[in-house]
Short mmCIF file of C-alpha atoms and ligand atoms in Angstrom, two decimals:
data_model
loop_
_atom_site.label_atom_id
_atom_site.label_comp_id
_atom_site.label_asym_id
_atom_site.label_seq_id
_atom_site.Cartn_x
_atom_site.Cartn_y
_atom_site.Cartn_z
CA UNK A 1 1.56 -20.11 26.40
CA UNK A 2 2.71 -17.49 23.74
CA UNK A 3 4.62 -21.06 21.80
CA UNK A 4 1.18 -23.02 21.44
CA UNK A 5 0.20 -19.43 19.70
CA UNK A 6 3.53 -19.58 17.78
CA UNK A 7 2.90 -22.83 16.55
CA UNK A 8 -0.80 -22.01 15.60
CA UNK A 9 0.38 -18.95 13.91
CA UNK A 10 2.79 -20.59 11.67
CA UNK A 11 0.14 -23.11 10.76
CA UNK A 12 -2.59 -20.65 9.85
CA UNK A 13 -1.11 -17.16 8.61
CA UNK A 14 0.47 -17.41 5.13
CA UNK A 15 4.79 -17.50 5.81
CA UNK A 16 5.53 -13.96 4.44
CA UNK A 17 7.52 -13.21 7.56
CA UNK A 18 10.55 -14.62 9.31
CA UNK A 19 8.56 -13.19 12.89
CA UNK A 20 10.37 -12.74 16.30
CA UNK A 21 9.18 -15.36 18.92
CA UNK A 22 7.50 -12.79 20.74
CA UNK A 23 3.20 -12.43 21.00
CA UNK A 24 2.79 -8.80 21.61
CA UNK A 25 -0.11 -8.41 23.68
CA UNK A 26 -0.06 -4.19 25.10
CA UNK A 27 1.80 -1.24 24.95
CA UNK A 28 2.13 2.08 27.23
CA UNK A 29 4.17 4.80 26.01
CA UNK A 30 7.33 3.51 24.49
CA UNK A 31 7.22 -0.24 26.21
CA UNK A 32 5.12 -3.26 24.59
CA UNK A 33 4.63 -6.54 27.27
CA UNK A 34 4.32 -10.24 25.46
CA UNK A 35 1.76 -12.33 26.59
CA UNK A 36 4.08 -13.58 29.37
CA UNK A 37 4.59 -10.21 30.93
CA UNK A 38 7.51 -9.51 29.64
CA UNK A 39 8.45 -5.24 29.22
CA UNK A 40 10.14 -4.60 26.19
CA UNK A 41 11.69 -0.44 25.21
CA UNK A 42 10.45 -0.62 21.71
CA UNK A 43 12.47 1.43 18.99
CA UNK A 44 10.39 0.03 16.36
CA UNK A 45 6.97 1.90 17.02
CA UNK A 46 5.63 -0.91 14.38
CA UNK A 47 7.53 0.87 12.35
CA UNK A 48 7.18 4.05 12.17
CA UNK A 49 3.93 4.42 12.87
CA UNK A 50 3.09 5.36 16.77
CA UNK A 51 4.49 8.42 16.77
CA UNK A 52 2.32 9.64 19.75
CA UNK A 53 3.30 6.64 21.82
CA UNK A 54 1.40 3.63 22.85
CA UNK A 55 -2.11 3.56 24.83
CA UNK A 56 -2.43 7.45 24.30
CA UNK A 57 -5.56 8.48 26.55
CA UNK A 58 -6.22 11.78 24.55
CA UNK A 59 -6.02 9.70 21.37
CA UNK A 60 -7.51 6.61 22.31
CA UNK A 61 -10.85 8.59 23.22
CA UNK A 62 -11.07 10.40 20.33
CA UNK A 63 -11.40 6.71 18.63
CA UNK A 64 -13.72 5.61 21.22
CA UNK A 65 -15.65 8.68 20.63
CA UNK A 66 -15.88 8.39 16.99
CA UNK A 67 -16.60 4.96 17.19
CA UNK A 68 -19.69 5.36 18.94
CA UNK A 69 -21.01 7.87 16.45
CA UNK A 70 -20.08 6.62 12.88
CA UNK A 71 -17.21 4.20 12.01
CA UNK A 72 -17.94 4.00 7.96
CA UNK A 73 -19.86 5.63 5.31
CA UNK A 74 -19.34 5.23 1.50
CA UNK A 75 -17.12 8.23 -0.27
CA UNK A 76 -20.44 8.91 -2.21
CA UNK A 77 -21.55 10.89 0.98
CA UNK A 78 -19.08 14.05 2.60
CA UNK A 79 -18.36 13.38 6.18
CA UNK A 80 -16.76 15.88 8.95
CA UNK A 81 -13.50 14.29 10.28
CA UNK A 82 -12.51 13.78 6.52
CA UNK A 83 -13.17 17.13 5.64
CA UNK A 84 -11.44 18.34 8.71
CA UNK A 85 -8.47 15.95 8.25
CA UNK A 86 -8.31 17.09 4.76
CA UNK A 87 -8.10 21.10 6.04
CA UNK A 88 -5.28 19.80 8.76
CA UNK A 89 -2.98 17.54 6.20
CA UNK A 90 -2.95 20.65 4.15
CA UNK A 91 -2.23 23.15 6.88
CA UNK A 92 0.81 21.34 7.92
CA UNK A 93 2.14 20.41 4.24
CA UNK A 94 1.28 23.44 1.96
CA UNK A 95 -0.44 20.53 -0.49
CA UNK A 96 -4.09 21.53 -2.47
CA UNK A 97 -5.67 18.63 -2.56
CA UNK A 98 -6.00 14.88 -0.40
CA UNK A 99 -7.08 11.46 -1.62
CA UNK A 100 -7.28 8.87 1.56
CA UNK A 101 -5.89 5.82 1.26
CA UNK A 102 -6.26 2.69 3.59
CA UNK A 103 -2.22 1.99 3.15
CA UNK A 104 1.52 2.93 2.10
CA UNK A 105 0.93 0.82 -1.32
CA UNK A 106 -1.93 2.48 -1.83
CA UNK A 107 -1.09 6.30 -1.99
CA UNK A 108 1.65 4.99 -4.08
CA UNK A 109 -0.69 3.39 -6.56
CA UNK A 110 -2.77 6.45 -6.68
CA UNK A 111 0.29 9.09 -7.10
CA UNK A 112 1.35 6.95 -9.87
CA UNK A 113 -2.42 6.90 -11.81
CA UNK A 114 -2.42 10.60 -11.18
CA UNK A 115 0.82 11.03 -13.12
CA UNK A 116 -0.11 9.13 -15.95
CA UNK A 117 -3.13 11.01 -15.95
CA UNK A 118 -1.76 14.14 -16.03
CA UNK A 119 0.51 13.24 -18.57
CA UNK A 120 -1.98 11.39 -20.91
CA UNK A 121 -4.35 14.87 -20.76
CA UNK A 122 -1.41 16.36 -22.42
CA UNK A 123 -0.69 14.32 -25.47
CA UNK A 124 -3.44 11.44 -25.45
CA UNK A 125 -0.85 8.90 -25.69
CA UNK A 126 -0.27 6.32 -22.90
CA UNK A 127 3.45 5.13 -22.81
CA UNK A 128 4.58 7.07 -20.51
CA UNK A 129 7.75 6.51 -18.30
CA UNK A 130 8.53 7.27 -14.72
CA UNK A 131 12.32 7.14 -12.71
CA UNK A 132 12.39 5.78 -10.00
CA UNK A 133 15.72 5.00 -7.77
CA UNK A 134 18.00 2.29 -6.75
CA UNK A 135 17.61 0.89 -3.20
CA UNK A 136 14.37 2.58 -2.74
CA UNK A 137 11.06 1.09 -1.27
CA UNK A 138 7.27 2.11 -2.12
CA UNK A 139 5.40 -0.94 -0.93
CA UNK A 140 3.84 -4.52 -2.40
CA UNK A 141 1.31 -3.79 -4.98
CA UNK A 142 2.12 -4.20 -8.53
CA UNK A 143 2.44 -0.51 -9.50
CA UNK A 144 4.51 0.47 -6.09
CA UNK A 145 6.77 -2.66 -6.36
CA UNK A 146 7.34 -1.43 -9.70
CA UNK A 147 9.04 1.72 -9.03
CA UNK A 148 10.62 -0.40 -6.00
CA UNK A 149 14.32 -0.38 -6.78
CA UNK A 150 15.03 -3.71 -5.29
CA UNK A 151 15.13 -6.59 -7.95
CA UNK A 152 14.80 -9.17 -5.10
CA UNK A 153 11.45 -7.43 -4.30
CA UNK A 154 10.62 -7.58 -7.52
CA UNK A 155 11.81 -10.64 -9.38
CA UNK A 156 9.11 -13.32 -9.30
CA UNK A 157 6.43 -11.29 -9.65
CA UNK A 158 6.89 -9.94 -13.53
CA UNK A 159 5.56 -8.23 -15.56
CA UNK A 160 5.55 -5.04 -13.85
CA UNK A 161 3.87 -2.14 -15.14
CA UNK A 162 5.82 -0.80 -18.23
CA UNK A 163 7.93 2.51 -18.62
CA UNK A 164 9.83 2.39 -15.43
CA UNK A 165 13.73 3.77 -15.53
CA UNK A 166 15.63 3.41 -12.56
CA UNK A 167 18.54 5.94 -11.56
CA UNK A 168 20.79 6.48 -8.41
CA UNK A 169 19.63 8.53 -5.68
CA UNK A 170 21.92 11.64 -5.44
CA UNK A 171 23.77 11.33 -8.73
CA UNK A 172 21.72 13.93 -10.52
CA UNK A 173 23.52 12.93 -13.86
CA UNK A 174 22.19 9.29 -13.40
CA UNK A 175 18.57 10.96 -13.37
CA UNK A 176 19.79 12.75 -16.53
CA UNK A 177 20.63 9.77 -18.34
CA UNK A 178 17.20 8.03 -17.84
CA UNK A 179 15.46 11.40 -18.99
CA UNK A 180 13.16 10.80 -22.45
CA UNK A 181 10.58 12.65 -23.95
CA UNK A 182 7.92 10.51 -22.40
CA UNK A 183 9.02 10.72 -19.15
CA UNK A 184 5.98 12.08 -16.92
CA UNK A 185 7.37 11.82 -13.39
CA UNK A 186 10.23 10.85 -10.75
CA UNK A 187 9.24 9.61 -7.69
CA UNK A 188 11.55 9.08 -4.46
CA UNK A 189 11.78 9.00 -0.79
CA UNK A 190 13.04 12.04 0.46
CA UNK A 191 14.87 9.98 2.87
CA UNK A 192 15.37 6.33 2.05
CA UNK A 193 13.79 4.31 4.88
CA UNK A 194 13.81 -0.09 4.07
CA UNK A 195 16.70 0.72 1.51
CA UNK A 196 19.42 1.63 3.93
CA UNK A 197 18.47 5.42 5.17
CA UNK A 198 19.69 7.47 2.58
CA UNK A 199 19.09 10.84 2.75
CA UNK A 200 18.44 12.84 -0.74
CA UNK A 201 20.66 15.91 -0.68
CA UNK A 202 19.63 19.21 -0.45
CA UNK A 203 21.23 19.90 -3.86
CA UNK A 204 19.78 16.84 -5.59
CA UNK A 205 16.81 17.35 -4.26
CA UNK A 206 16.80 21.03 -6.21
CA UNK A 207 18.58 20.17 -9.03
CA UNK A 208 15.33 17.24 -9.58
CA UNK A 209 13.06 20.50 -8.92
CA UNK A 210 14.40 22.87 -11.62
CA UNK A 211 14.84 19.43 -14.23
CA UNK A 212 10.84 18.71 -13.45
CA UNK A 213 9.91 22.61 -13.67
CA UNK A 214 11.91 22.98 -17.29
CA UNK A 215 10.21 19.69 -18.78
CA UNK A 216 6.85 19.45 -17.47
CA UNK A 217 7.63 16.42 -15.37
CA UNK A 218 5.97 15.45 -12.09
CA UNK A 219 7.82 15.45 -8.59
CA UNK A 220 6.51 12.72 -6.67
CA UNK A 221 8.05 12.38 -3.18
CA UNK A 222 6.94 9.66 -0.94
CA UNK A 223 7.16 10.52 2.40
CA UNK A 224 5.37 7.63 4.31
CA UNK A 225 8.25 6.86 6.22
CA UNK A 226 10.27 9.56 6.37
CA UNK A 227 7.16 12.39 6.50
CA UNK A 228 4.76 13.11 9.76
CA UNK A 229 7.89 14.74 11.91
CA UNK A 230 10.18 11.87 11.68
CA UNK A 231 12.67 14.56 10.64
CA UNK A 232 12.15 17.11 12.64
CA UNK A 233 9.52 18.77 10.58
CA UNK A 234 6.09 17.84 9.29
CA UNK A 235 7.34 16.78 6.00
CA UNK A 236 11.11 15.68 4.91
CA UNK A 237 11.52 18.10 2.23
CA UNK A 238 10.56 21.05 4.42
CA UNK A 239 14.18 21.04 5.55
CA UNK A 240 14.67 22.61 1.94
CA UNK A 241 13.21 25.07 -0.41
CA UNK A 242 11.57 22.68 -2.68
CA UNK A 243 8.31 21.55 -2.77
CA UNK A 244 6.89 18.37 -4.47
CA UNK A 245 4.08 18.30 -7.12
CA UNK A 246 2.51 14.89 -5.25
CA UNK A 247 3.37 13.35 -2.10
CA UNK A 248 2.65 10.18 -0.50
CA UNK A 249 1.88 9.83 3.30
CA UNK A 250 0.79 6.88 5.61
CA UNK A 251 2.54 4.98 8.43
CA UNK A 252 2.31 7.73 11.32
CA UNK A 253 -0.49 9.55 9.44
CA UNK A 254 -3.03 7.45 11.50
CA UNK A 255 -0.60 6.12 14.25
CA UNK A 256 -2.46 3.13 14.28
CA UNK A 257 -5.45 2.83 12.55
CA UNK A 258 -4.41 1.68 8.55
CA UNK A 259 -4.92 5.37 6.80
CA UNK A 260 -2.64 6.91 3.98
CA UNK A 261 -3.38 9.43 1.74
CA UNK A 262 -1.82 11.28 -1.58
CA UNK A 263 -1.44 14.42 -1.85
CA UNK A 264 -0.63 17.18 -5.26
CA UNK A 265 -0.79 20.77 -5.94
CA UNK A 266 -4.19 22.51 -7.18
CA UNK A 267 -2.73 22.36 -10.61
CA UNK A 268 -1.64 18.73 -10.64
CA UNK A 269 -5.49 18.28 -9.19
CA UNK A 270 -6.83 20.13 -12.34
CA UNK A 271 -5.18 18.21 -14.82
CA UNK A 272 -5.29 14.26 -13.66
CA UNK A 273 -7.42 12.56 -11.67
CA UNK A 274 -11.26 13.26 -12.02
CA UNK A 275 -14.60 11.74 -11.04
CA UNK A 276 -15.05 7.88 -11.58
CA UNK A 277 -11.11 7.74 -12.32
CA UNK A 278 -10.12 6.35 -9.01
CA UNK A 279 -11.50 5.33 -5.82
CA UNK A 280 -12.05 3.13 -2.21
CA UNK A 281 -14.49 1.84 -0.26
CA UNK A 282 -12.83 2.50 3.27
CA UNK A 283 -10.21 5.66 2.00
CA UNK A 284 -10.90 8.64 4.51
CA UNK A 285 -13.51 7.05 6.69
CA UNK A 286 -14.91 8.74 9.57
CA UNK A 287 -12.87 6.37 11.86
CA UNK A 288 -9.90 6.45 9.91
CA UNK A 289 -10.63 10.45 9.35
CA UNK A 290 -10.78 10.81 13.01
CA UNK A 291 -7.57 9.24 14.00
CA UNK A 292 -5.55 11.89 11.60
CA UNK A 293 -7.08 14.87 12.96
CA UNK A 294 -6.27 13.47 16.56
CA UNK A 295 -2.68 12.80 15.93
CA UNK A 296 -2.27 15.99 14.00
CA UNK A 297 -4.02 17.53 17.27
CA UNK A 298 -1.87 15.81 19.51
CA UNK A 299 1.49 16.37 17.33
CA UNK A 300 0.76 19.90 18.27
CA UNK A 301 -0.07 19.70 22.11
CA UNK A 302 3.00 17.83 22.73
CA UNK A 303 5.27 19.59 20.59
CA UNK A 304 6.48 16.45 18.66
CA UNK A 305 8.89 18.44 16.19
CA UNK A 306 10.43 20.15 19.37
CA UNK A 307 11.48 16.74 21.06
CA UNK A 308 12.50 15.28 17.47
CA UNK A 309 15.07 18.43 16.95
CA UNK A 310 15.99 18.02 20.86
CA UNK A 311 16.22 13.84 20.75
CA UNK A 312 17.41 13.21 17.26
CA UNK A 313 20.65 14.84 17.20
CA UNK A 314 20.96 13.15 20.41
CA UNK A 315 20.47 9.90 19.24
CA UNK A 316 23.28 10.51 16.43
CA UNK A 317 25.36 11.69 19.08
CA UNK A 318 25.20 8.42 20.88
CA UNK A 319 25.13 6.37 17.81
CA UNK A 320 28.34 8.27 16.64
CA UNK A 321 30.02 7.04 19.89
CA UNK A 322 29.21 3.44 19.27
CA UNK A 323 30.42 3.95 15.55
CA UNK A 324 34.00 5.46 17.32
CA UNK A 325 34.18 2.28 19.99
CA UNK A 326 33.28 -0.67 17.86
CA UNK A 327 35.56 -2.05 14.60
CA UNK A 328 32.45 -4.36 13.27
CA UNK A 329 30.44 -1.13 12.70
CA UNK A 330 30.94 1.00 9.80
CA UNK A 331 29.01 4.39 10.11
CA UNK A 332 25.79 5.28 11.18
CA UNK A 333 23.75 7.85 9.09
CA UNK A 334 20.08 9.26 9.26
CA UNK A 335 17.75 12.53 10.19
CA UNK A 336 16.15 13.23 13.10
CA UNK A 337 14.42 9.88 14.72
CA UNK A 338 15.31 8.07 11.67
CA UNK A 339 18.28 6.46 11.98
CA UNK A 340 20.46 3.65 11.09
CA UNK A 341 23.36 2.16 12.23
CA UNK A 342 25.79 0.45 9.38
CA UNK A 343 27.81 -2.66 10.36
CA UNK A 344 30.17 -4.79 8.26
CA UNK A 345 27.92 -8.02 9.22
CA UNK A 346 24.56 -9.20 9.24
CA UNK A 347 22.73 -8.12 12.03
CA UNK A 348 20.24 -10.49 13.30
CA UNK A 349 22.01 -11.53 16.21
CA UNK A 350 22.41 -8.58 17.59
CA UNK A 351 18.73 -7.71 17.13
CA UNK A 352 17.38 -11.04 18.59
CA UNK A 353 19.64 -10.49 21.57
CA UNK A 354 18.34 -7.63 22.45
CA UNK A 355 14.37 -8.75 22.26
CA UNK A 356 16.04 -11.26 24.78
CA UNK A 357 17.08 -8.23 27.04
CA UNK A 358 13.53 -6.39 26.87
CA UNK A 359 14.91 -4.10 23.80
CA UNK A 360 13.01 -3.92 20.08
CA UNK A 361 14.88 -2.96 16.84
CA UNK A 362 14.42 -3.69 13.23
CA UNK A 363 16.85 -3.92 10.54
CA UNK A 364 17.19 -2.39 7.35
CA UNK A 365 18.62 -4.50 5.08
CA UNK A 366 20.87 -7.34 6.33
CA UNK A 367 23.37 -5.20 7.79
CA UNK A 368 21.65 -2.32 9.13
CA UNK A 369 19.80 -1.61 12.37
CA UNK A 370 17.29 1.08 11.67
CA UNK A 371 15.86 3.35 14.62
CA UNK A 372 12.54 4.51 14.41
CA UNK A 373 11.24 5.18 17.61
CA UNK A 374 8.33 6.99 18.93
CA UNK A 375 8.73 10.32 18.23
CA UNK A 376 7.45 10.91 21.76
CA UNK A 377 10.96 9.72 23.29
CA UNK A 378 13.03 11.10 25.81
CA UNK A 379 17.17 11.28 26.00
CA UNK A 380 16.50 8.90 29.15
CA UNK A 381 14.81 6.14 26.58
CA UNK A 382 17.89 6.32 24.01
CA UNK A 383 20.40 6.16 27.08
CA UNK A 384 18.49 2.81 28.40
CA UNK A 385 18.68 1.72 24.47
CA UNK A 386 22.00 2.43 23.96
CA UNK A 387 22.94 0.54 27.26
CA UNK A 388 21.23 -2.59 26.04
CA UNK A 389 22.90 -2.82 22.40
CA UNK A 390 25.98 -1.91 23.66
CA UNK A 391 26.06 -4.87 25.64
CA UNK A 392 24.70 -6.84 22.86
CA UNK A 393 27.04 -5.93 20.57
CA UNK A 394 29.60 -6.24 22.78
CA UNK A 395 28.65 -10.09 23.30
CA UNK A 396 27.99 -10.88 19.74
CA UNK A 397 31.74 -9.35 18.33
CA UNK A 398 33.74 -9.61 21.33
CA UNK A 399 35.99 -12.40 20.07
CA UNK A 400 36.47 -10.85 16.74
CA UNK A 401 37.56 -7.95 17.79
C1 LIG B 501 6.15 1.44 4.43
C2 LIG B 501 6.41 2.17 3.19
C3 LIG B 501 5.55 2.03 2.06
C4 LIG B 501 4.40 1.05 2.03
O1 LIG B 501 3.43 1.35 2.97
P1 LIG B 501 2.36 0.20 3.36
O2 LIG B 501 1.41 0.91 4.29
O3 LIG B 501 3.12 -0.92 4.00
O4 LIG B 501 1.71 -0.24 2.11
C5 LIG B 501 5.81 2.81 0.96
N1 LIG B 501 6.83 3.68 0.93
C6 LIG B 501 7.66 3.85 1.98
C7 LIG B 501 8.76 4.85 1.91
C8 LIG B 501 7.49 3.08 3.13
O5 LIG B 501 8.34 3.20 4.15
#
């Protein structure tokens, strides 16, 4: 049954993705079943976006609710559950100001407009440059895969948009050296997600603070990935004393239902964007609106942060004892419930083994295996995890070692 769909699939949807053999068909908490039946733990949460968990009840009705009242209206007209997702997204990040987005790319896009904006009101003139870093990821559109520091990402697609300067992610001096007159922002992840889970350090992090503060240059930290408690706390760079001038959000944001948004500071939001500069049909619909104010509910009730400071460190723990026990993996490194684990090989074996055994990872990269769960898991979940890769990894490097 799921093959015929398999085969029709690979007929009809455009080959951007090597896909597991697996039709998902339903999810409950942290397991999906394929069309067969078959339970899989999932530590993929499509990445990174249930947070909550699948088939939430509380959440679920919310959308059923909303649903039955008003699903779209045109940004022309003010609707509640934007207004009140608005209030909530800048409760729990200390922003000013929220554009919706429908996507990632798309927050991206806009914090990028919003720069050059800002910067343009300033001098009139419209070369502008951003930095952006090495090994980092900001989605598939022209202006995010531009600041994308992945030239494989990026290679058939030129031109990108003009100005961009790429520098190393915590190698302040690198950041230094790509510094001009014209440059009008620096965006990064706070914690590299796609390129390999890098962390930015604390003292990068502020050094890039006090640079944009002396030269009037914009802080842009994209946060879909890493942001929405991943870390242990609403937002990455809340671990530290430095805030961001713009921030992207998404993934998690909506836990489901495709919502993003950008966020910036009341004075970024006097001096950039402004009306009939930049738009969408669907941002911030009363749907989409609705979801957001239900996770952010919901994040609260079941004390999401608490369980990510509680499981995380757990999850490094075990990870760390895999790292001690196996010669074919190198480190492992991460925050909270994102995590990766480094190996000096390719990984796909070990991954499609394990969707064999009812477990679901991703990669990172060829040689990574990146963990980013539900944010709703217990230490029980990452024990049954652990005790499946194990014994994958154990049957894919066994003669090696
Ligand atoms: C996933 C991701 C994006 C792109 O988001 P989409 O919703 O896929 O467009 C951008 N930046 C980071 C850090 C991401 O992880």
């Amino acid at each position: 049954m799921m093959k015929e769909y398999i085969d029709e699939a690979e007929k009809a949807l455009l080959h951007t993705y090597n896909r597991y053999q697996v039709v998902l068909d339903k999810g409950d908490g942290v397991y999906l079943y394929d069309m067969e039946g078959k339970r899989y733990l999932d530590f993929v949460s499509g990445i990174a976006v249930f947070a909550l968990g699948y088939n939430n009840k509380a959440y679920n009705d919310a959308l059923k609710a909303q649903i039955d009242k008003l699903i779209h209206t045109s940004n022309y007209y003010y609707n509640a559950p934007a207004i009140e997702a608005a209030r909530r997204i800048k409760a729990v990040s200390g922003m000013d100001r929220v554009f919706f987005t429908n996507s990632g790319a798309e927050a991206v896009e806009g914090a990028i407009k919003a720069a050059r904006k800002y910067a343009y009101l300033k001098d009139g003139s419209t070369d502008h440059e951003i930095i952006a870093m090495e090994h980092s990821f900001h989605g598939r559109t022209m202006g995010a895969l531009s600041v994308t520091g992945n030239p494989k990402y990026r290679e058939a697609f030129g031109p990108m948009i003009g100005n961009i300067r790429f520098a190393a992610l915590n190698d302040y001096d690198s950041v230094l050296a790509q510094v001009t007159d014209k440059t009008c922002a620096i965006i990064l992840e706070t914690v590299q997600g796609e390129g390999g889970i890098y962390p930015a350090e604390e003292d990068f992090l502020k050094k890039l603070r006090r640079l944009c503060d002396e030269r009037d240059i914009l802080l842009i930290l994209d946060e879909i990935q890493c942001g929405m408690g991943r870390t242990g706390y609403m937002y990455a760079w809340q671990r530290f004393d430095v805030k961001p001038d713009i921030v992207t959000t998404a993934k998690a944001l909506g836990c489901g239902v495709p919502v993003g948004a950008f966020l910036m500071t009341e004075r970024v939001a006097q001096n950039s964007l402004t009306a009939g500069d930049h738009g969408t049909t669907y941002g911030g619909n009363p749907l989409a609106a609705a979801a957001i104010c239900k996770v952010l509910d919901l994040f609260e009730e079941q004390k999401v942060l608490e369980n990510v400071r509680e499981v995380g460190p757990y999850l490094a723990e075990r990870l760390e004892e895999l790292t001690g026990r196996y010669d074919c993996i190198e480190t492992h490194r991460g925050v909270g419930l994102l995590q990766g684990l480094v190996f000096h090989k390719p990984v796909g074996e070990i991954i499609n083994r394990a969707l064999d055994k009812g477990l679901i990872l991703i990669n990172a990269g060829t040689h990574i295996i990146r963990f980013v769960p539900a944010l709703v898991i217990s230490k029980g979940d990452v024990d049954a995890m652990i005790e499946i890769l194990d014994s994958c990894i154990e049957e894919c490097y066994t003669d090696e070692r």
